[in-house]
Short mmCIF file of C-alpha atoms in Angstrom, two decimals:
data_model
loop_
_atom_site.label_atom_id
_atom_site.label_comp_id
_atom_site.label_asym_id
_atom_site.label_seq_id
_atom_site.Cartn_x
_atom_site.Cartn_y
_atom_site.Cartn_z
CA MET Q 3 96.31 42.09 124.87
CA LYS Q 4 92.86 40.66 125.48
CA ASP Q 5 90.48 39.28 122.84
CA GLY Q 6 92.75 40.77 120.17
CA PHE Q 7 92.43 44.32 121.54
CA GLU Q 8 95.04 46.40 123.26
CA ILE Q 9 94.13 47.13 126.87
CA ARG Q 10 94.21 50.88 127.24
CA GLY Q 11 92.72 51.21 130.74
CA GLU Q 12 90.13 53.88 129.92
CA THR Q 13 87.68 54.70 132.68
CA ILE Q 14 84.02 53.90 132.08
CA LEU Q 15 81.27 55.32 134.27
CA VAL Q 16 78.30 52.94 134.51
CA VAL Q 17 75.04 54.60 135.58
CA ASP Q 18 72.11 52.41 136.65
CA ASP Q 19 69.67 52.32 139.55
CA GLU Q 20 69.87 48.50 139.77
CA ASP Q 21 72.70 46.92 141.79
CA VAL Q 22 72.71 43.72 139.76
CA THR Q 23 73.32 45.64 136.50
CA LEU Q 24 76.14 47.64 138.08
CA LEU Q 25 77.77 44.43 139.33
CA MET Q 26 77.45 42.60 136.00
CA MET Q 27 78.89 45.53 134.03
CA ASP Q 28 81.71 45.96 136.54
CA LEU Q 29 82.76 42.33 136.09
CA LEU Q 30 82.49 42.49 132.28
CA LEU Q 31 84.37 45.75 131.82
CA THR Q 32 87.06 45.07 134.43
CA GLY Q 33 87.72 41.72 132.79
CA ALA Q 34 88.17 43.51 129.46
CA GLY Q 35 90.84 45.80 130.94
CA PHE Q 36 88.80 48.92 131.65
CA ALA Q 37 88.71 50.91 134.87
CA VAL Q 38 85.13 51.11 136.14
CA LYS Q 39 83.26 53.72 138.19
CA LYS Q 40 79.62 53.23 139.26
CA ALA Q 41 76.75 55.61 140.01
CA LYS Q 42 73.22 54.65 141.11
CA SER Q 43 71.68 57.91 139.91
CA ALA Q 44 72.15 60.51 137.19
CA VAL Q 45 72.69 63.21 139.78
CA LYS Q 46 75.60 61.24 141.31
CA ALA Q 47 76.97 60.60 137.81
CA LEU Q 48 77.07 64.31 137.04
CA GLU Q 49 79.01 64.97 140.25
CA MET Q 50 81.56 62.29 139.31
CA ILE Q 51 81.94 63.54 135.73
CA GLY Q 52 82.71 67.03 137.04
CA ALA Q 53 85.25 65.83 139.60
CA GLU Q 54 86.86 62.62 138.28
CA GLN Q 55 88.48 61.15 135.18
CA VAL Q 56 85.83 59.58 132.95
CA ASP Q 57 86.41 58.46 129.33
CA LEU Q 58 82.94 57.08 128.51
CA VAL Q 59 79.48 57.03 130.11
CA LEU Q 60 77.28 53.93 129.86
CA THR Q 61 73.89 54.88 131.25
CA ASP Q 62 70.52 53.22 131.72
CA GLN Q 63 67.69 55.06 129.99
CA GLU Q 64 64.91 54.45 132.53
CA MET Q 65 65.85 55.86 135.96
CA PRO Q 66 63.94 57.78 138.66
CA GLU Q 67 64.45 61.52 139.21
CA MET Q 68 66.52 62.00 136.04
CA ASP Q 69 66.46 59.56 133.12
CA GLY Q 70 69.28 58.67 130.76
CA LEU Q 71 68.24 61.12 128.01
CA GLU Q 72 68.28 64.07 130.40
CA LEU Q 73 71.64 62.91 131.73
CA LEU Q 74 72.87 62.70 128.14
CA GLU Q 75 71.88 66.34 127.51
CA ARG Q 76 73.54 67.51 130.75
CA VAL Q 77 76.77 65.62 129.97
CA LYS Q 78 77.00 66.98 126.41
CA ALA Q 79 76.45 70.51 127.76
CA ILE Q 80 79.52 70.31 130.01
CA ARG Q 81 81.69 67.84 128.05
CA PRO Q 82 80.56 67.74 124.39
CA ASN Q 83 83.22 65.23 123.33
CA LEU Q 84 82.63 62.70 126.13
CA PRO Q 85 81.07 59.58 124.53
CA VAL Q 86 77.73 58.52 126.02
CA ILE Q 87 76.03 55.18 125.29
CA ILE Q 88 72.38 54.65 126.23
CA PHE Q 89 71.80 51.18 127.74
CA THR Q 90 68.29 49.85 128.30
CA ALA Q 91 66.25 46.68 128.76
CA HIS Q 92 63.24 48.27 127.05
CA GLY Q 93 64.72 49.24 123.72
CA SER Q 94 62.68 50.46 120.78
CA LEU Q 95 63.51 52.13 117.48
CA PRO Q 96 61.84 55.48 118.37
CA LYS Q 97 63.78 55.63 121.65
CA ALA Q 98 67.03 54.80 119.87
CA VAL Q 99 66.41 57.54 117.30
CA ALA Q 100 65.56 60.03 120.04
CA SER Q 101 68.76 59.28 121.96
CA ILE Q 102 70.95 59.59 118.84
CA LYS Q 103 69.31 62.93 117.97
CA LYS Q 104 70.16 64.20 121.44
CA GLY Q 105 73.83 63.30 120.92
CA ALA Q 106 74.22 59.71 122.11
CA ASP Q 107 77.17 57.93 120.55
CA ASP Q 108 75.30 54.64 120.45
CA TYR Q 109 72.23 52.80 121.78
CA LEU Q 110 72.39 49.31 123.30
CA ASN Q 111 69.82 46.77 124.44
CA LYS Q 112 70.78 45.02 127.69
CA LEU Q 113 69.78 41.70 126.14
CA VAL Q 114 72.59 41.69 123.55
CA ASN Q 115 75.61 39.46 124.18
CA GLN Q 116 78.67 40.64 126.06
CA GLU Q 117 80.95 40.71 123.00
CA GLU Q 118 78.60 43.12 121.24
CA ILE Q 119 78.57 45.38 124.31
CA LEU Q 120 82.38 45.44 124.38
CA ALA Q 121 82.55 46.02 120.61
CA VAL Q 122 80.25 49.06 120.85
CA ILE Q 123 82.23 50.50 123.77
CA ARG Q 124 85.56 50.00 122.04
CA ARG Q 125 84.24 51.56 118.84
CA SER Q 126 82.96 54.61 120.70
CA LEU Q 127 86.25 55.05 122.55
CA GLU Q 128 88.25 54.73 119.34
CA PHE Q 129 86.07 57.33 117.64
CA SER Q 130 86.51 59.62 120.65
CA ARG Q 131 90.31 59.24 120.47
CA MET Q 132 90.29 60.05 116.77
CA SER Q 133 88.04 63.08 117.32
CA GLU Q 134 90.31 64.43 120.05
CA ALA Q 135 93.38 63.91 117.86
CA ASN Q 136 91.59 65.71 115.02
CA LEU Q 137 90.72 68.62 117.30
CA ARG Q 138 94.34 68.87 118.43
CA LEU Q 139 95.51 68.86 114.82
CA LYS Q 140 93.01 71.57 113.87
CA ALA Q 141 94.11 73.67 116.83
CA HIS Q 142 97.74 73.21 115.78
CA LEU Q 143 97.02 74.19 112.17
CA THR Q 144 95.01 77.21 113.27
CA GLU Q 145 97.90 78.28 115.49
CA LEU Q 146 100.38 77.66 112.68
CA TYR Q 147 98.52 79.49 109.93
CA SER Q 148 96.38 82.13 111.65
CA PHE Q 149 96.79 85.86 111.01
CA HIS Q 150 98.65 86.52 114.25
CA VAL Q 151 101.71 84.58 113.03
CA ILE Q 152 102.14 87.10 110.19
CA GLN Q 153 104.38 89.60 111.94
CA THR Q 154 104.42 93.14 110.61
CA GLN Q 155 104.86 96.78 111.56
CA SER Q 156 104.30 97.96 108.00
CA PRO Q 157 101.21 100.11 107.35
CA LEU Q 158 100.96 98.58 103.87
CA MET Q 159 101.00 95.03 105.21
CA LYS Q 160 98.64 95.86 108.06
CA GLU Q 161 96.18 97.12 105.48
CA CYS Q 162 96.45 93.80 103.61
CA LEU Q 163 95.84 91.84 106.82
CA GLU Q 164 92.80 93.94 107.71
CA LEU Q 165 91.29 93.20 104.29
CA ALA Q 166 92.13 89.49 104.57
CA GLU Q 167 90.58 89.18 108.04
CA LYS Q 168 87.36 90.75 106.77
CA VAL Q 169 87.06 88.54 103.69
CA ALA Q 170 87.87 85.42 105.76
CA LYS Q 171 84.38 85.77 107.26
CA SER Q 172 82.77 85.59 103.81
CA ALA Q 173 82.96 81.90 102.97
CA MET Q 174 82.19 82.07 99.24
CA THR Q 175 83.90 85.31 98.16
CA THR Q 176 86.62 84.75 95.57
CA VAL Q 177 89.90 86.43 96.57
CA CYS Q 178 92.71 87.49 94.25
CA LEU Q 179 96.14 87.81 95.87
CA SER Q 180 98.78 89.55 93.80
CA GLY Q 181 102.37 90.50 94.48
CA GLU Q 182 105.91 89.61 93.54
CA SER Q 183 107.25 86.09 94.06
CA GLY Q 184 108.14 85.41 97.66
CA THR Q 185 105.86 88.03 99.24
CA GLY Q 186 103.81 85.46 101.15
CA LYS Q 187 100.69 84.99 99.02
CA GLU Q 188 100.18 81.33 100.00
CA VAL Q 189 100.78 82.15 103.68
CA LEU Q 190 98.03 84.76 103.50
CA ALA Q 191 95.73 82.36 101.62
CA ARG Q 192 96.13 79.77 104.39
CA ALA Q 193 95.43 82.41 107.03
CA ILE Q 194 92.19 83.32 105.26
CA HIS Q 195 91.18 79.65 105.17
CA PHE Q 196 92.09 78.80 108.77
CA SER Q 197 90.36 81.93 110.10
CA GLY Q 198 87.03 81.30 108.36
CA GLU Q 199 84.12 78.94 108.75
CA ARG Q 200 85.68 76.51 106.23
CA MET Q 201 88.71 75.85 108.45
CA ASP Q 202 87.53 72.31 109.31
CA ALA Q 203 87.60 71.31 105.62
CA PRO Q 204 90.66 70.88 103.37
CA PHE Q 205 92.95 73.63 102.09
CA VAL Q 206 94.15 72.52 98.64
CA ALA Q 207 96.78 74.39 96.60
CA VAL Q 208 97.51 73.78 92.93
CA ASN Q 209 100.29 75.51 90.97
CA CYS Q 210 98.84 76.26 87.54
CA ALA Q 211 102.34 76.93 86.18
CA GLY Q 212 103.74 73.64 87.47
CA ILE Q 213 101.30 71.30 85.68
CA PRO Q 214 101.42 70.78 81.89
CA ALA Q 215 98.55 72.55 80.13
CA GLY Q 216 97.16 69.28 78.79
CA LEU Q 217 96.87 67.79 82.29
CA LEU Q 218 95.68 70.83 84.23
CA GLU Q 219 91.99 70.37 83.36
CA SER Q 220 92.04 66.78 84.64
CA GLU Q 221 93.96 67.86 87.74
CA LEU Q 222 91.35 70.50 88.57
CA PHE Q 223 88.11 68.77 87.57
CA GLY Q 224 89.10 65.09 87.59
CA HIS Q 225 88.37 62.54 84.87
CA VAL Q 226 86.48 59.29 84.37
CA LYS Q 227 87.96 55.97 83.34
CA GLY Q 228 88.66 55.87 79.60
CA ALA Q 229 88.51 59.66 79.15
CA PHE Q 230 91.91 59.61 77.45
CA THR Q 231 94.85 57.29 76.89
CA GLY Q 232 96.19 56.19 80.26
CA ALA Q 233 93.01 57.02 82.20
CA ASP Q 234 92.62 53.50 83.60
CA ARG Q 235 90.45 54.58 86.55
CA ASP Q 236 88.34 57.47 87.77
CA HIS Q 237 90.27 60.39 89.24
CA ALA Q 238 88.85 63.02 91.59
CA GLY Q 239 90.19 66.48 90.83
CA ARG Q 240 91.26 69.27 93.15
CA PHE Q 241 87.77 70.81 93.23
CA ALA Q 242 86.46 67.54 94.66
CA THR Q 243 89.36 67.26 97.11
CA ALA Q 244 88.71 70.79 98.35
CA ALA Q 245 84.98 70.15 98.96
CA ASN Q 246 83.62 72.52 101.65
CA GLY Q 247 87.11 73.99 102.02
CA THR Q 248 89.39 76.29 100.04
CA LEU Q 249 91.10 75.84 96.67
CA LEU Q 250 94.14 78.04 95.96
CA LEU Q 251 94.87 78.46 92.25
CA ASP Q 252 98.46 79.66 92.37
CA GLU Q 253 99.95 81.37 89.32
CA ILE Q 254 96.49 81.76 87.75
CA ALA Q 255 98.04 83.85 84.95
CA ASP Q 256 99.58 80.68 83.50
CA MET Q 257 96.24 78.94 83.02
CA PRO Q 258 95.53 78.27 79.30
CA LEU Q 259 92.82 80.45 77.74
CA GLY Q 260 90.60 77.46 76.92
CA LEU Q 261 90.63 76.30 80.52
CA GLN Q 262 89.96 79.85 81.73
CA ALA Q 263 86.52 79.66 80.11
CA LYS Q 264 85.71 76.48 82.03
CA LEU Q 265 86.94 77.97 85.29
CA LEU Q 266 84.72 81.01 84.70
CA ARG Q 267 81.68 78.71 84.44
CA VAL Q 268 82.61 76.99 87.69
CA LEU Q 269 82.91 80.32 89.51
CA GLN Q 270 79.60 81.58 88.09
CA GLU Q 271 77.44 78.45 88.26
CA ARG Q 272 79.31 76.42 90.90
CA VAL Q 273 79.21 73.24 88.79
CA TYR Q 274 81.73 71.38 86.64
CA GLU Q 275 82.12 68.13 84.70
CA PRO Q 276 85.09 65.75 85.03
CA VAL Q 277 86.96 65.16 81.77
CA GLY Q 278 85.09 62.53 79.73
CA SER Q 279 81.87 62.84 81.75
CA ASN Q 280 78.57 64.63 81.10
CA LYS Q 281 77.56 64.47 84.75
CA SER Q 282 77.69 67.82 86.56
CA LEU Q 283 79.24 67.95 90.02
CA ARG Q 284 78.80 70.63 92.65
CA ALA Q 285 81.82 72.90 93.31
CA ASN Q 286 81.38 73.80 96.95
CA CYS Q 287 84.62 75.51 97.93
CA ARG Q 288 86.04 78.99 98.22
CA VAL Q 289 88.47 79.84 95.41
CA ILE Q 290 91.53 81.99 96.07
CA THR Q 291 93.77 82.92 93.16
CA SER Q 292 97.29 84.28 93.29
CA THR Q 293 99.64 85.76 90.73
CA ASN Q 294 102.90 87.69 90.42
CA ARG Q 295 101.81 89.09 87.05
CA LYS Q 296 99.79 92.18 86.12
CA LEU Q 297 96.56 90.50 85.04
CA TRP Q 298 94.98 93.61 83.56
CA ASP Q 299 97.98 94.11 81.29
CA MET Q 300 97.54 90.48 80.20
CA VAL Q 301 93.86 91.16 79.50
CA LYS Q 302 94.82 94.11 77.26
CA ALA Q 303 97.36 91.88 75.49
CA GLY Q 304 94.74 89.16 74.91
CA ALA Q 305 96.56 86.67 77.14
CA PHE Q 306 93.90 86.54 79.88
CA ARG Q 307 90.10 86.57 79.64
CA GLU Q 308 88.56 89.87 80.70
CA ASP Q 309 85.39 88.22 82.06
CA LEU Q 310 87.45 85.86 84.21
CA TYR Q 311 89.61 88.76 85.38
CA HIS Q 312 86.56 90.61 86.70
CA ARG Q 313 85.19 87.39 88.27
CA ILE Q 314 88.33 86.48 90.23
CA ASN Q 315 89.10 90.09 91.07
CA ALA Q 316 86.01 90.36 93.27
CA PHE Q 317 88.20 90.99 96.30
CA PRO Q 318 91.79 91.95 95.35
CA ILE Q 319 94.60 92.12 97.89
CA ILE Q 320 98.01 93.38 96.72
CA LEU Q 321 100.94 92.26 98.90
CA PRO Q 322 103.83 94.74 99.07
CA PRO Q 323 107.38 93.61 98.25
CA LEU Q 324 109.84 93.40 101.13
CA ARG Q 325 111.67 96.56 100.00
CA GLN Q 326 108.44 98.48 100.69
CA ARG Q 327 108.18 97.10 104.22
CA ARG Q 328 111.79 97.32 105.42
CA GLU Q 329 110.60 97.96 108.98
CA ASP Q 330 109.54 94.28 109.02
CA ILE Q 331 112.99 92.89 108.20
CA PRO Q 332 114.20 92.74 111.87
CA LEU Q 333 110.90 91.05 112.86
CA LEU Q 334 111.08 88.51 110.05
CA ALA Q 335 114.77 87.82 110.64
CA GLY Q 336 114.15 87.18 114.34
CA HIS Q 337 111.26 84.84 113.51
CA PHE Q 338 113.27 82.82 110.98
CA LEU Q 339 116.33 82.60 113.24
CA SER Q 340 114.21 81.36 116.16
CA ARG Q 341 112.80 78.57 113.97
CA LEU Q 342 116.26 77.74 112.63
CA SER Q 343 117.70 77.40 116.13
CA ASP Q 344 114.99 74.81 116.90
CA GLU Q 345 115.46 72.95 113.62
CA LEU Q 346 119.27 72.85 113.91
CA GLY Q 347 119.34 72.19 117.66
CA ARG Q 348 121.49 75.28 118.20
CA PRO Q 349 121.37 78.12 120.76
CA VAL Q 350 119.10 80.99 119.79
CA PHE Q 351 120.70 82.96 116.96
CA SER Q 352 121.11 86.72 117.00
CA LEU Q 353 122.32 89.19 114.40
CA ALA Q 354 125.38 91.40 114.71
CA PRO Q 355 124.42 95.09 114.26
CA ASP Q 356 126.21 95.45 110.90
CA ALA Q 357 124.61 92.20 109.69
CA LEU Q 358 121.14 93.51 110.54
CA ALA Q 359 121.92 96.82 108.83
CA THR Q 360 123.00 94.95 105.70
CA LEU Q 361 119.80 92.90 105.71
CA SER Q 362 117.73 96.05 106.11
CA ASP Q 363 119.50 97.80 103.21
CA ASN Q 364 119.36 94.86 100.80
CA PHE Q 365 116.98 95.15 97.83
CA TRP Q 366 115.57 91.57 98.16
CA PRO Q 367 114.23 90.88 94.66
CA GLY Q 368 113.20 87.44 95.95
CA ASN Q 369 111.43 89.06 98.91
CA ILE Q 370 110.66 87.09 102.11
CA ARG Q 371 111.62 83.76 100.56
CA GLU Q 372 115.06 85.11 99.66
CA LEU Q 373 115.52 86.54 103.16
CA LYS Q 374 114.63 83.19 104.71
CA ASN Q 375 117.07 81.30 102.46
CA CYS Q 376 119.83 83.82 103.21
CA LEU Q 377 119.39 83.38 106.97
CA GLU Q 378 119.23 79.59 106.69
CA ARG Q 379 122.58 79.55 104.90
CA ALA Q 380 124.05 81.95 107.47
CA ALA Q 381 122.83 79.83 110.40
CA ILE Q 382 124.32 76.66 108.92
CA ILE Q 383 127.79 78.11 108.26
CA SER Q 384 127.92 80.10 111.51
CA ASP Q 385 130.14 78.55 114.20
CA GLY Q 386 128.46 80.44 117.02
CA SER Q 387 125.09 81.90 117.88
CA VAL Q 388 125.78 85.37 116.46
CA ILE Q 389 125.23 85.82 112.72
CA GLN Q 390 128.01 88.03 111.39
CA ILE Q 391 127.95 90.02 108.18
CA GLY Q 392 130.34 87.54 106.54
CA HIS Q 393 127.86 84.69 107.07
CA LEU Q 394 125.17 86.39 104.98
CA GLY Q 395 126.92 86.25 101.64
CA ILE Q 396 125.89 89.89 101.14
CA SER Q 397 128.42 92.69 101.36
CA PRO Q 398 127.33 96.28 102.00
CA ALA Q 399 128.65 97.20 98.56
CA LYS Q 400 126.43 94.55 96.99
CA SER Q 401 123.36 95.44 98.98
CA GLY Q 402 120.46 96.48 96.82
CA PRO Q 403 120.21 100.22 96.13
CA LYS Q 404 118.03 102.37 98.30
CA GLU Q 405 115.13 103.67 96.27
CA VAL Q 406 115.65 107.33 97.25
CA GLN Q 407 119.15 108.68 97.77
CA THR Q 408 120.75 112.13 97.68
CA GLY Q 409 123.97 112.38 95.71
CA ARG Q 410 127.02 114.40 96.82
CA ASP Q 411 126.08 117.12 94.35
CA GLY Q 412 122.58 117.34 95.84
CA ARG Q 413 120.88 115.45 93.06
CA ILE Q 414 117.95 113.14 93.93
CA ILE Q 415 118.71 109.57 92.81
CA LEU Q 416 115.73 107.23 92.36
CA THR Q 417 116.13 103.48 91.92
CA VAL Q 418 112.99 102.16 90.24
CA SER Q 419 112.38 98.43 89.83
CA VAL Q 420 109.53 96.85 87.89
CA GLU Q 421 108.93 93.34 86.55
CA LYS Q 422 110.50 92.72 83.15
CA GLU Q 423 107.17 91.90 81.48
CA ASP Q 424 105.58 95.06 82.96
CA PHE Q 425 108.31 97.47 81.88
CA GLY Q 426 106.91 100.63 80.32
CA LEU Q 427 106.15 104.28 81.03
CA ASP Q 428 102.97 103.57 83.01
CA ALA Q 429 104.75 101.06 85.26
CA LEU Q 430 107.68 103.42 85.86
CA VAL Q 431 105.44 106.38 86.70
CA GLY Q 432 103.30 104.21 88.95
CA ARG Q 433 106.35 102.94 90.80
CA ILE Q 434 107.67 106.49 91.33
CA LEU Q 435 104.32 107.47 92.85
CA GLU Q 436 104.53 104.44 95.17
CA ILE Q 437 108.07 105.40 96.24
CA ALA Q 438 106.88 108.91 97.05
CA LEU Q 439 104.01 107.54 99.15
CA GLU Q 440 106.37 105.23 101.05
CA LYS Q 441 108.79 108.09 101.70
CA PHE Q 442 106.08 110.24 103.31
CA GLY Q 443 104.19 107.57 105.21
CA LYS Q 444 101.30 107.40 102.71
CA ASN Q 445 100.63 111.15 103.05
CA LYS Q 446 99.38 111.94 99.55
CA SER Q 447 99.65 115.73 99.87
CA ARG Q 448 103.32 115.63 100.92
CA ALA Q 449 104.13 113.00 98.29
CA ALA Q 450 102.52 115.12 95.55
CA ALA Q 451 104.38 118.24 96.74
CA TRP Q 452 107.71 116.35 96.73
CA LEU Q 453 107.09 115.27 93.14
CA LYS Q 454 105.94 118.80 92.25
CA VAL Q 455 102.68 117.58 90.73
CA ASP Q 456 99.08 118.65 91.23
CA ARG Q 457 97.39 116.73 94.04
CA LYS Q 458 94.40 115.90 91.81
CA MET Q 459 96.73 114.43 89.19
CA PHE Q 460 98.39 112.38 91.91
CA TYR Q 461 95.02 110.96 93.01
CA ARG Q 462 94.07 110.12 89.42
CA ARG Q 463 97.29 108.16 88.95
#
């Protein structure tokens, strides 16, 4: 430790055409624990920056051949994150402003005391370390949540990903993700965020079903002190937290009707008021909604506002359930088992052939989430690296029914599953049409012929 600071040993390149300045700065910086390199010209400095380790550049502004501002521009062109401090004996406010506009991290007069010089250098280095750590974190999050981590061979899922990648480029478009629980709606929402221009800002998710109706408005829009009993200080809501980023409203169908009207105004006018305040705040974030309910059926039942439905449904993406993308089960299982082997410190897991067949035949009402939980249990109770059928807790007899089977007497047996709240003739007919499409690889003509219906009728449905 020196002067209360940890000595980190960063390398500082001092650039000045005067020997006395180079010597004085060498003594000062070496005494403070830094490694020092010296260059008598900007040209020499550029050579050293390209070939040697340099953590910060401290350069004189007035030099022959190439001055400090031109050096600054050249350095930022090849190493944008390398901190550069302009150091001059002829300082002025216009020159300081000009250097900052060109990208200088700070501007110093040579006449200031040594402690101020060291303080500025340390501050610039600390900011550089934080910026580099932030860049690494962003790169990690992008790698973790980008589209390429969503593994699929399913035509239905590939279609969803193609739509999501396109809308990711449109920073303000509201997206509505729908699909059964466990189909990966939040994963896709994060991929949209981390693949768009808002990726550097926050991704904020709020579960509308998990927050009491009376508190949801405050959670979304915030409140001011004294707005209601217990509001002892101002509270910033999720719209404020998600500024310039993305706000995911999960389970939007559970939002109370009164609050739906206020959300509609936010989406239309991009302003809102915290609870208890008459001051309008700007809502600058992309909104993504998700639901496992049939919103249009809720609109017809009076349980969801029609105007809000049309507003959030600007860009709908419907995620298929796992039973409609069975070709992805081996991919997903391999992905989850690889992660589990790392988490549990075990050899890489593999699946016995009959275990994989059982997974592929299972109905998976809980979709990808249920598959993941099943494999986690199997990995924990397995004594070896091969997951056997007995580890799954699923027997072939208990596997979910295949949707299309042929009985021994030649009869066609269809297993049709719809959500309890959606049960009705329209839902059943719609599901049968979907099953026919899946059976014939989305070929509408063959699907219509199999169902013995007119092709035009099939298209209308």
